[in-house]
Coordinates of C-alpha atoms and ligand atoms in Angstrom, one line a residue:
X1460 CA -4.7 18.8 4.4
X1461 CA -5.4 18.7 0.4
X1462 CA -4.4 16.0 -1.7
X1463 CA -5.3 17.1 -5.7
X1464 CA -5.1 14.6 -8.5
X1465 CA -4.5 16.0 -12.0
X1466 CA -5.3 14.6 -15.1
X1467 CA -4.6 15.6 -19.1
X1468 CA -6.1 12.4 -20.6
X1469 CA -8.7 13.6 -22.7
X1470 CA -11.2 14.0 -22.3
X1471 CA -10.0 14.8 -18.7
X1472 CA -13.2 15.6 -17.4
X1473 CA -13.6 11.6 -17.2
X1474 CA -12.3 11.7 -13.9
X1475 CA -15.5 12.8 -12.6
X1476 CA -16.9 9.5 -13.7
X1477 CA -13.4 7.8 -12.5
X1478 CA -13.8 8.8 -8.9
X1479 CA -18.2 9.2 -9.3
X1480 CA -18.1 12.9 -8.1
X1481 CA -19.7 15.9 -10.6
X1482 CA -16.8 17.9 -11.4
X1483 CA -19.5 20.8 -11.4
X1484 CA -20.5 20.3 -7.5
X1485 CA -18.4 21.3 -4.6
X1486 CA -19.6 18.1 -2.3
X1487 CA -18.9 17.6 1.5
X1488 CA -18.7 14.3 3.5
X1489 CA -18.9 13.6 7.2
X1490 CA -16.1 11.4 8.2
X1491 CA -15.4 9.9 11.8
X1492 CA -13.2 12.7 11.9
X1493 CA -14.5 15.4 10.8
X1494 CA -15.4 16.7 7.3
X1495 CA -14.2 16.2 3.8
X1496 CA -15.1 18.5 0.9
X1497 CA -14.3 17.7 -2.7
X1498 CA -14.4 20.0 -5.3
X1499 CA -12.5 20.7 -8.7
X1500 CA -10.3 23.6 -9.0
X1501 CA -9.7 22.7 -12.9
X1502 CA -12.7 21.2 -15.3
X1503 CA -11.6 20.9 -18.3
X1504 CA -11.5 18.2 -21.3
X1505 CA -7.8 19.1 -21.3
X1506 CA -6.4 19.2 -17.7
X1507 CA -8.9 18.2 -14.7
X1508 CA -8.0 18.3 -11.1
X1509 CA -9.9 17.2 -8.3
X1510 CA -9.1 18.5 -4.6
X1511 CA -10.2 16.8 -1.3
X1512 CA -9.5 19.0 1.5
X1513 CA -9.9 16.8 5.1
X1514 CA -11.0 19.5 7.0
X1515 CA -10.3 17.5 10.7
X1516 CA -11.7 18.9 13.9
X1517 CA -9.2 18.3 16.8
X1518 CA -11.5 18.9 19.2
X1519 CA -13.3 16.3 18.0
X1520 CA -10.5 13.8 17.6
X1521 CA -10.7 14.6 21.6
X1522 CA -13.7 14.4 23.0
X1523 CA -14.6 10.8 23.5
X1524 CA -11.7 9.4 21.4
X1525 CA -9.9 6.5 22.8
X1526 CA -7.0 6.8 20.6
X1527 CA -6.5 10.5 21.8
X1528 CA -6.8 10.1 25.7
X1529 CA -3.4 9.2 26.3
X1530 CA 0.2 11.4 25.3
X1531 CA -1.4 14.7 28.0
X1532 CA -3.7 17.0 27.4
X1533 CA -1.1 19.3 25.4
X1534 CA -0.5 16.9 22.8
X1535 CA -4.4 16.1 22.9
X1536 CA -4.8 19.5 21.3
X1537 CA -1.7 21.1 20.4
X1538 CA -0.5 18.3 17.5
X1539 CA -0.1 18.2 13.8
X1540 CA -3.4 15.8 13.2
X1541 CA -5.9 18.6 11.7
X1542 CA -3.0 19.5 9.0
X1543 CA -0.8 17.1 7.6
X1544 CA -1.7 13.6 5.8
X1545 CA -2.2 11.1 8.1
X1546 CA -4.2 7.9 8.4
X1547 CA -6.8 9.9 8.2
X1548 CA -6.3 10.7 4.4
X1549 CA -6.6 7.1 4.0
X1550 CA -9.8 6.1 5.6
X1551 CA -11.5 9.4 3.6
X1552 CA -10.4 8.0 0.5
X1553 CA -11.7 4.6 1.5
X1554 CA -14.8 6.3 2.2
X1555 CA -15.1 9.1 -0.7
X1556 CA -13.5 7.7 -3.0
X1557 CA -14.3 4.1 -2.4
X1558 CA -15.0 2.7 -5.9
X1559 CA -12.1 4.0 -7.7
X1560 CA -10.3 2.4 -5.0
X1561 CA -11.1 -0.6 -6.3
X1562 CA -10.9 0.1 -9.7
X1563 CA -14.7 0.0 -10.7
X1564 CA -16.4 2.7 -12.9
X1565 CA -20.1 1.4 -13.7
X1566 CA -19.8 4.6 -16.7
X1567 CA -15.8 4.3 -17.9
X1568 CA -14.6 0.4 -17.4
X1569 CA -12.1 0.8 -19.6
X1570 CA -10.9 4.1 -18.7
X1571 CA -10.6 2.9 -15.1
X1572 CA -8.3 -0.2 -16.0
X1573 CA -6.2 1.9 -18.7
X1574 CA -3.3 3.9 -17.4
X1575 CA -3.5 7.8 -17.8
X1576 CA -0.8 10.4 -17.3
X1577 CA -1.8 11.0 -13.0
X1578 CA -0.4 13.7 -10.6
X1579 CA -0.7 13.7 -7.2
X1580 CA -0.2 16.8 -4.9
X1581 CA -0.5 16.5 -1.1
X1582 CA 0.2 19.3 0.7
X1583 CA 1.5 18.7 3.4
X1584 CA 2.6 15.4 4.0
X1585 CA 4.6 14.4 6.9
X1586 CA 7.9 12.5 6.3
X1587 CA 9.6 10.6 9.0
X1588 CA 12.6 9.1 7.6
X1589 CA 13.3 12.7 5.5
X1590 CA 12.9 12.9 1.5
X1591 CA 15.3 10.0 1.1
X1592 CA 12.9 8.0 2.5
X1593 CA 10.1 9.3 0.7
X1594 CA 11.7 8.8 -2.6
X1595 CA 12.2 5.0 -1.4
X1596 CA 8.4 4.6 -1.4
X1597 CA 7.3 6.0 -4.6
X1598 CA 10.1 5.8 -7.1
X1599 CA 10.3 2.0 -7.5
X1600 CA 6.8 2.0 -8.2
X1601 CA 7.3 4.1 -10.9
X1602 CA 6.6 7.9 -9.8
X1603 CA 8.4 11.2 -10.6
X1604 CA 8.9 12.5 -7.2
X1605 CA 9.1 16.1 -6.4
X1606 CA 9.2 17.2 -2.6
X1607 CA 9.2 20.9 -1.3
X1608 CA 10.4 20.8 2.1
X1609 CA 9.8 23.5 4.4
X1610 CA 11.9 25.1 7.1
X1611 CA 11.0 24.6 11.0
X1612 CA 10.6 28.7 11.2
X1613 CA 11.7 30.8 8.7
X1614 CA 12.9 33.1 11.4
X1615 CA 15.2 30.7 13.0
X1616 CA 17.0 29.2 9.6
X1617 CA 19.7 27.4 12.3
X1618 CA 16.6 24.8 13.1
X1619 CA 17.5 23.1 10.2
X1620 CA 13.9 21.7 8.1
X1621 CA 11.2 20.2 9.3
X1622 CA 10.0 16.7 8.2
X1623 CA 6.7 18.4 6.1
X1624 CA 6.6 18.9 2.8
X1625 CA 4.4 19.3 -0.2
X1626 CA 4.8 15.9 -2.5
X1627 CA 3.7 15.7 -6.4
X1628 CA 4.0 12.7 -7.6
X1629 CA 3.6 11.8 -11.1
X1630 CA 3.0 8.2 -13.5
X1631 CA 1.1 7.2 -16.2
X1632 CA -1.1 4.6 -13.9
X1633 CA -4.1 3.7 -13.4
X1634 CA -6.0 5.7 -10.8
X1635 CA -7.1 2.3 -8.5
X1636 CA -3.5 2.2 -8.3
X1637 CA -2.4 5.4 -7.5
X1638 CA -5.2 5.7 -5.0
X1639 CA -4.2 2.4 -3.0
X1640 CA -0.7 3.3 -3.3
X1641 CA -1.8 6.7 -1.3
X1642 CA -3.7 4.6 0.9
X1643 CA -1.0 2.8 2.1
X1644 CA 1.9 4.7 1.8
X1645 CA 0.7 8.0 3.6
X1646 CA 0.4 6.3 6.9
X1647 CA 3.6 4.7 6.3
X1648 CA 5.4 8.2 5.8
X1649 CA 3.5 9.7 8.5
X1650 CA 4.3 6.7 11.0
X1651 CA 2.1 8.7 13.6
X1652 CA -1.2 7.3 15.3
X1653 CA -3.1 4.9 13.8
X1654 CA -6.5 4.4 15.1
X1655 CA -7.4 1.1 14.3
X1656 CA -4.6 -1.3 13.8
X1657 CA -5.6 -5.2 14.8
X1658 CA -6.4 -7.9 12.5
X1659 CA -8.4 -6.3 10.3
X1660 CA -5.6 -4.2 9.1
X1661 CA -3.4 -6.8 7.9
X1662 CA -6.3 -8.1 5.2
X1663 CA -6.8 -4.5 4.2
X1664 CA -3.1 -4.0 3.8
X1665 CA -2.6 -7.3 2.0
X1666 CA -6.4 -6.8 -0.4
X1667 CA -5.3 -3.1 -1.0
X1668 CA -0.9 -3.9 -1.6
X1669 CA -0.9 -7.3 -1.9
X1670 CA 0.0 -6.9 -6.2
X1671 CA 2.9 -4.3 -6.7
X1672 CA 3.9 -4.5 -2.3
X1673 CA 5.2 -8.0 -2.3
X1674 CA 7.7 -6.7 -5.1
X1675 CA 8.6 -3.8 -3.2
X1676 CA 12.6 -3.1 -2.2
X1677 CA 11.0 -1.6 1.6
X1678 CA 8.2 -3.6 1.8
X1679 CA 9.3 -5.1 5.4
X1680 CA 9.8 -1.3 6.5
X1681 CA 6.4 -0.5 4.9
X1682 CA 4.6 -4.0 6.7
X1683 CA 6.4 -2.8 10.0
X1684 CA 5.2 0.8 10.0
X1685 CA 1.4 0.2 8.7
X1686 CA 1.5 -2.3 11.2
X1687 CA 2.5 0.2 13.9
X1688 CA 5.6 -2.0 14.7
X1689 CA 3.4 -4.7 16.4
X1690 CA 5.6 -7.9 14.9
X1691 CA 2.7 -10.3 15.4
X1692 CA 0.9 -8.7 12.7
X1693 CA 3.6 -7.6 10.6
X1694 CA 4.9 -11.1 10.4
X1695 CA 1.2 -12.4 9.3
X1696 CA 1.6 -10.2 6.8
X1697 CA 4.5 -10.7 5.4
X1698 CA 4.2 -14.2 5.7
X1699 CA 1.5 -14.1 3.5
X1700 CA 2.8 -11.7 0.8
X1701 CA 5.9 -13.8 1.0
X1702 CA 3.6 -16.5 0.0
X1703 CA 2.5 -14.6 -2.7
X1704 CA 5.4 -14.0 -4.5
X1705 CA 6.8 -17.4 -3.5
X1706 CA 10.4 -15.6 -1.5
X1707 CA 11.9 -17.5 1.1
X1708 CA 9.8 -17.8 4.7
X1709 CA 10.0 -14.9 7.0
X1710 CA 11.8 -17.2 9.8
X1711 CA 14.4 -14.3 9.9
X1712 CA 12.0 -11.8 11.2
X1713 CA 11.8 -13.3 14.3
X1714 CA 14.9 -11.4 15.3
X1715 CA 12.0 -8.4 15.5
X1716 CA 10.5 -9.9 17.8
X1717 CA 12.6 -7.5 20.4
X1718 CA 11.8 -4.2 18.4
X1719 CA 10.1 -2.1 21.3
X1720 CA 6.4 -1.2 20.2
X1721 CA 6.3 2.4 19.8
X1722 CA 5.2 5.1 22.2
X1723 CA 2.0 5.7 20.6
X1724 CA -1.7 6.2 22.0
X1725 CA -3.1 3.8 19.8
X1726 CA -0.7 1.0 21.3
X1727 CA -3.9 0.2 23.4
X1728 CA -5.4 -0.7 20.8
X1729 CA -2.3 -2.7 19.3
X1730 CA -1.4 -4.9 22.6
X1731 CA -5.4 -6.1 22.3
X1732 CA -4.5 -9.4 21.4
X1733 CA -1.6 -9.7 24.0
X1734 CA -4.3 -8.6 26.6
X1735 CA -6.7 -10.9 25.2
X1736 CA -4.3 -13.7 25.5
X1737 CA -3.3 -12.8 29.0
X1738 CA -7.1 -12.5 30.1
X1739 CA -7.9 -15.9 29.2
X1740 CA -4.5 -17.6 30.3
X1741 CA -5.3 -16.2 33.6
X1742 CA -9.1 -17.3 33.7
X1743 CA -8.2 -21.0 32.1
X1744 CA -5.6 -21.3 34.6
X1745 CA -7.8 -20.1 38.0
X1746 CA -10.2 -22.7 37.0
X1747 CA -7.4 -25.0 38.0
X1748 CA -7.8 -26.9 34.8
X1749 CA -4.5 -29.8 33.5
X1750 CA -6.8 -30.7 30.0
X1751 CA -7.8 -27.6 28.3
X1752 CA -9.1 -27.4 24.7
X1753 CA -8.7 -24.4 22.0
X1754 CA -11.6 -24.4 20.2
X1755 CA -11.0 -22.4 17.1
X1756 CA -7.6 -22.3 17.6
X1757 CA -6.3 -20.5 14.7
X1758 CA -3.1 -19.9 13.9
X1759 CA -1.8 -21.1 17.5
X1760 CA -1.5 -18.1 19.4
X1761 CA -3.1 -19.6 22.7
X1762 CA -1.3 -22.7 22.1
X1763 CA 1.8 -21.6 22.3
X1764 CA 1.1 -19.7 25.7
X1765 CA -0.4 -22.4 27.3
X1766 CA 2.9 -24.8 26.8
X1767 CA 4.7 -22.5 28.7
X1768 CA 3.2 -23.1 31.4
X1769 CA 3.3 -26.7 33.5
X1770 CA 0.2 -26.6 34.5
X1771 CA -1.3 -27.6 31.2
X1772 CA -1.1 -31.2 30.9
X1773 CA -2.4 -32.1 27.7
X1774 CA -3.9 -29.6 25.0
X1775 CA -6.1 -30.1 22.7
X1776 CA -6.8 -27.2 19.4
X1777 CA -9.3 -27.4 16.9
X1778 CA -10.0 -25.5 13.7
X1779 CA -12.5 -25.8 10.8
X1780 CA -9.5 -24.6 8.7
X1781 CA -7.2 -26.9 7.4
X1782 CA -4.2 -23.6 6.3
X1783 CA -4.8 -22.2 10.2
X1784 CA -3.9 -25.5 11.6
X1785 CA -0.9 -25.9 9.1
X1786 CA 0.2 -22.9 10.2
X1787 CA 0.3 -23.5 13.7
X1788 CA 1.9 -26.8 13.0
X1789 CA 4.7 -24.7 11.6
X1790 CA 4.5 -21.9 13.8
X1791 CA 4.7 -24.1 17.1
X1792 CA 7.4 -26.0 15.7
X1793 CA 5.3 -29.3 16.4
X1794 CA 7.5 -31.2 14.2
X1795 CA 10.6 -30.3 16.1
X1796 CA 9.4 -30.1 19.8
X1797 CA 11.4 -32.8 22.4
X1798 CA 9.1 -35.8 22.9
X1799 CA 7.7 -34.7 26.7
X1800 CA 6.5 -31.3 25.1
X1801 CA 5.1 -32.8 21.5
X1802 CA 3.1 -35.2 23.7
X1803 CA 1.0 -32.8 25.3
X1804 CA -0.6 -31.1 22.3
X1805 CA -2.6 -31.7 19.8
X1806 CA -4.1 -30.2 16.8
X1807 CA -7.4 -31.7 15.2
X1808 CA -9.5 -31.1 12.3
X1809 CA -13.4 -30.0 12.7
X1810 CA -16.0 -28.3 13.3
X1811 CA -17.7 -26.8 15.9
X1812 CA -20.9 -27.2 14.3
X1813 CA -21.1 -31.0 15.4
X1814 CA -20.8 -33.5 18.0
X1815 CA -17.4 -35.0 18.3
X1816 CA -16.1 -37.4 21.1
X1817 CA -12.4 -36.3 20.6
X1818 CA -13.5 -33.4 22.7
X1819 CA -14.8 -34.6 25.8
X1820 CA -13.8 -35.1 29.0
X1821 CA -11.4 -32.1 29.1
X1822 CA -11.4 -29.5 32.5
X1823 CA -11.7 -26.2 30.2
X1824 CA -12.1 -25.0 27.0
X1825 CA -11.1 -21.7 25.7
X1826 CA -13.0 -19.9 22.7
X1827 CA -11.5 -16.8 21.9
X1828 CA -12.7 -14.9 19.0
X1829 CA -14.7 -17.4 17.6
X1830 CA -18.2 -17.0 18.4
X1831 CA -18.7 -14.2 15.8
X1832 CA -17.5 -15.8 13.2
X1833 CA -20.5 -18.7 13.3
X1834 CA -23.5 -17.9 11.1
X1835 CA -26.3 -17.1 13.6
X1836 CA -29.1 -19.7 12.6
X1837 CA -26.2 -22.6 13.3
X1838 CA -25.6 -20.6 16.9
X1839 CA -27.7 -23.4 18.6
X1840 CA -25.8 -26.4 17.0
X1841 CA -22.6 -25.0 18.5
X1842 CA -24.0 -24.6 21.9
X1843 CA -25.1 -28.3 22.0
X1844 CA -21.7 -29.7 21.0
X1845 CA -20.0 -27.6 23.5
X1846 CA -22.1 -27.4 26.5
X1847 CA -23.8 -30.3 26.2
X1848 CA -22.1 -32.6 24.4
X1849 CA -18.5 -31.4 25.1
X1850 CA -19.0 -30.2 28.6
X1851 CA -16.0 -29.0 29.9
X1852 CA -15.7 -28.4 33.5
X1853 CA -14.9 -24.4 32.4
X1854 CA -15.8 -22.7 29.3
X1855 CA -13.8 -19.2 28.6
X1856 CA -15.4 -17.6 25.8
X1857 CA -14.1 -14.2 24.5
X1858 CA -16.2 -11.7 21.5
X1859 CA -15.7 -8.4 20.1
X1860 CA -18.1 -6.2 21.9
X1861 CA -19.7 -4.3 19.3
X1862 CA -20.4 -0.9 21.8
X1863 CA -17.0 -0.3 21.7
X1864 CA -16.9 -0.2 17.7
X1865 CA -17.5 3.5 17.8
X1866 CA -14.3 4.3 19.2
X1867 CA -12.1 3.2 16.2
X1868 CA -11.7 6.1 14.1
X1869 CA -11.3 4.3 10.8
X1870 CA -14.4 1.8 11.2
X1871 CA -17.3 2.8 9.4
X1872 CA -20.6 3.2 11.3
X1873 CA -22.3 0.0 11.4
X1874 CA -19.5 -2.2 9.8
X1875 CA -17.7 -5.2 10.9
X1876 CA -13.9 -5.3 12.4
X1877 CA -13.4 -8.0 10.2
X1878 CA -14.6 -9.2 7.1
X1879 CA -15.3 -12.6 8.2
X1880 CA -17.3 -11.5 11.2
X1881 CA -21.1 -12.9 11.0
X1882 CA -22.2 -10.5 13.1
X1883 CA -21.0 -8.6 17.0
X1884 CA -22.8 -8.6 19.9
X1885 CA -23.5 -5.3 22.3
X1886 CA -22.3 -6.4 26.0
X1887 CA -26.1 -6.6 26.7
X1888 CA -26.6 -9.1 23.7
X1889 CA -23.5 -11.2 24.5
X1890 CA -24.6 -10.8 28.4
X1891 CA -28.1 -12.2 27.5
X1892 CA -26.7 -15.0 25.4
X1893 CA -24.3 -16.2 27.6
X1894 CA -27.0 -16.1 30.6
X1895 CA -29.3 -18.0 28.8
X1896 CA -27.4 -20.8 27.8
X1897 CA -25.6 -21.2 31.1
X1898 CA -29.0 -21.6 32.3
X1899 CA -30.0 -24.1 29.9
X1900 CA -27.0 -26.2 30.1
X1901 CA -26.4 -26.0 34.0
X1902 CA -23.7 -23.5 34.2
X1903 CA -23.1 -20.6 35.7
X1904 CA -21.5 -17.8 34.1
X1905 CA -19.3 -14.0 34.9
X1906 CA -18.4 -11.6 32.6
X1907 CA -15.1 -9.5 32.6
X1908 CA -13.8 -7.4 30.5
X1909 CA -10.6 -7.3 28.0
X1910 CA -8.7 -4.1 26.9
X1911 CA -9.1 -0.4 28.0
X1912 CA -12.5 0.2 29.2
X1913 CA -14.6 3.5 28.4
X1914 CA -17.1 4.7 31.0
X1915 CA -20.0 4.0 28.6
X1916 CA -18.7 2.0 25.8
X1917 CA -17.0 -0.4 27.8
X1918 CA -13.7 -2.5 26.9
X1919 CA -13.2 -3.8 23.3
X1920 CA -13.3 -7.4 23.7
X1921 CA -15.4 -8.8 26.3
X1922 CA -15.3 -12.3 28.1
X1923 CA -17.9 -14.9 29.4
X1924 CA -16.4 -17.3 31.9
X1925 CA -18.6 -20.4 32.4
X1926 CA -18.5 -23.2 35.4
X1927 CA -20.3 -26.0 34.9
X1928 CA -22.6 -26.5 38.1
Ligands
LIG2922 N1 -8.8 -18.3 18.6 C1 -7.9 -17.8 17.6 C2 -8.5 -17.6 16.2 C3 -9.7 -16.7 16.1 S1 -10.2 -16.5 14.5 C4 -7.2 -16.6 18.1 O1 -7.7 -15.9 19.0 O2 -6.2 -16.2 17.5 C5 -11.6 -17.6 14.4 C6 -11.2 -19.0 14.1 O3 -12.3 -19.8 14.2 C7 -10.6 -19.3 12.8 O4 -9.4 -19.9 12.9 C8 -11.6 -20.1 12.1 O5 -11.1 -21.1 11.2 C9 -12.3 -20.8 13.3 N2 -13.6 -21.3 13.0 C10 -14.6 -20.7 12.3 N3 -15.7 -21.5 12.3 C11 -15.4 -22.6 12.9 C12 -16.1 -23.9 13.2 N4 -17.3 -24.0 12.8 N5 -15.4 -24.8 13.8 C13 -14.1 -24.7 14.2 N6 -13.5 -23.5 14.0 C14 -14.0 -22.5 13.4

């Protein structure tokens, strides 16, 4: 896979200090995936190009990759990954090309800001959804498109073309923004496997598109396709970039709610927050509890699960955020629910971080997702307020576990899954935590797991179930 970029602003050689990469050095990166060299065919102050070739190793992608253990063993190794542009293109410019991503040059500010004549060549670029498609994407945002399309097998003319071709496309731009429209728009074309979509995706797709995407003619098909189909996400975002660009709500999406996800091996990944969702349903609802509390509710996801179900007399959600809890106002239709269903939840304003009354005497709480998101010093304040002060007969209590990180292709070593994430526990940390302060408070507590488990990384999410004693 190569993607060039071309410029003739003079002097052109500026795009080494554009993209921070000596146009007189060939340079190679290790990626997740394997390795990415970048190098410049062309130096000069007239015309400069700059290749990166992602040179992927699918015997890598197999060995010990989650996203590639399901679709057979054939399609493990026999499949189209190490050649054409993928999502893979996307997290090596993240990674390579970081900076000019986001528009900062330390040596050329203003070069970086101004618009210079820009071509892009990827060779080869899968398109699902044909040229037609392709032109879609780019030409509204102001590209000369060119596409080469190239026959299944030459030999066999009668098997019509096949969905790969090699793409220029040209605009006087800026190169942030010809880099994040790459970044988003490659996976889009390529609508194959993903390897990280949750949460995290939607910020990067809204900090990276949010500008020239909520403008866009396709942008629902674009949202939909980043987004792997997976309608809970996709309507976040476009929620949020309807917000933006103050268009009418999104309430006509829900129709999509009946798309089928698609067949993909990273739909593991994808139904996490379904499984999540199901895990602690099932755990809040052995404990036998009528009076459960969300604690960091969010948006309203567990909410509107537990009304479903009879057993849940009265429930409570909190949040620190004042928007999440609008939205789950507006989300759960609290405004419009019949009087027997609007009387048996609430949503209340505040913190975890001290004692409040409102929340005791309840049979369960649920905590999903929230731990990591507390600053680590205030960790002991929280405990108090809900095992102490709070003390709910059950306590279900879901984190990230931060073993399994290494499995998602597109997350740098070391980083976060999300942005807002104070820090994620190993299963051993978490394990030791949750031991510790059951034994403090007088609970006792078991641990189960959430989402596809590997042998030695374990599941992705991982669950603390608390009784009190
Ligand atoms: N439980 C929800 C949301 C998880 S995101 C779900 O699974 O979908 C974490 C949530 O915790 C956010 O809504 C955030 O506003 C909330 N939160 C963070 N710190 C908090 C605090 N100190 N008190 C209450 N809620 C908090």
């Amino acid at each position: 896979m190569l993607l060039e970029i071309t410029t003739t602003h003079p002097p052109a050689t500026d795009l080494g200090y554009l993209l921070h990469k000596n146009p007189a050095k060939c340079q190679t990166f290790d990626g997740s995936f394997g390795k990415v060299h970048v190098f410049y065919p062309e130096a000069t102050t007239d015309r400069c190009t700059v290749a990166m070739l992602l040179d992927v190793d699918p015997v890598d992608m197999v060995r010990g990759r989650a996203g590639a253990r399901s679709g057979g063993l054939m399609d493990q190794y026999v499949n189209d990954r190490p050649y054409v542009a993928s999502s893979f293109l996307s997290v090596a410019i993240a990674q390579v090309f970081g900076t000019a991503l986001q528009g900062r040059c330390k040596d050329r500010p203003d070069l970086a800001a101004t618009p210079i004549p820009l071509e892009a060549t990827i060779c080869v670029l899968p398109c699902r959804g044909g040229e037609e498609f392709l032109r879609r994407l780019f030409e509204p945002l102001g590209y000369a498109v060119t596409a080469r399309g190239t026959e299944l097998d030459e030999t066999f003319p009668q098997w019509g073309p096949s969905p790969y071709f090699t793409v220029t496309l040209a605009q006087t731009t800026t190169l942030a923004q010809l880099l994040t429209h790459l970044y988003v728009l490659v996976p889009v074309l390529d609508n194959g496997k993903h390897y990280y979509v949750g949460d995290a995706e939607v910020e990067k797709l809204l900090a990276k598109g949010g500008d020239w995407l909520s403008g866009h003619p396709e942008r629902e098909t674009i949202v939909r396709r980043y987004l792997k189909y997976r309608p809970s996400l996709a309507r976040d975002a476009l929620t949020r970039l309807a917000e933006e660009d103050q268009l009418p709500g999104i309430e006509a999406q829900e129709a999509d709610e009946a798309e089928p996800p698609a067949a993909d091996p990273a739909e593991e990944f994808v139904s996490l927050n379904e499984q999540r969702l199901g895990a602690v349903l099932a755990a809040l609802r052995a404990s036998g509890a009528k009076r459960v509390l969300d604690l960091g509710c969010g948006e309203g996801n567990l909410i509107r699960e537990l009304l479903k179900d009879r057993q849940f007399e009265q429930i409570v959600g909190l949040d620190v955020s004042i928007r999440s809890l609008e939205i789950a106002t507006d989300r759960l239709r609290l405004d419009r629910l019949p009087a027997h269903q609007k009387d048996r939840v609430k949503l209340l304003h505040g913190s975890l971080m001290y004692r409040d009354k409102r929340l005791e005497g309840f049979d369960a709480a649920a905590v999903v997702e929230v731990i990591e998101h507390l600053d680590p010093p205030r960790l002991a304040a929280f405990e108090r307020v809900l095992f102490q002060c709070a003390r709910p007969g059950a306590i279900v209590l879901t984190t990230v576990n931060r073993d399994y990180n290494a499995l998602f292709e597109s997350l740098p070593a070391g980083a976060f899954r999300h942005k807002d994430h104070r820090f994620e526990w190993t299963r051993s940390e978490f394990q030791a935590w949750a031991q510790a302060v059951a034994g403090r408070f007088g609970y006792s507590v078991r641990f189960l797991p959430i989402g596809p488990e590997d042998p030695k990384l374990g599941p992705p999410t991982q669950m603390g179930v608390f009784a009190r004693e």
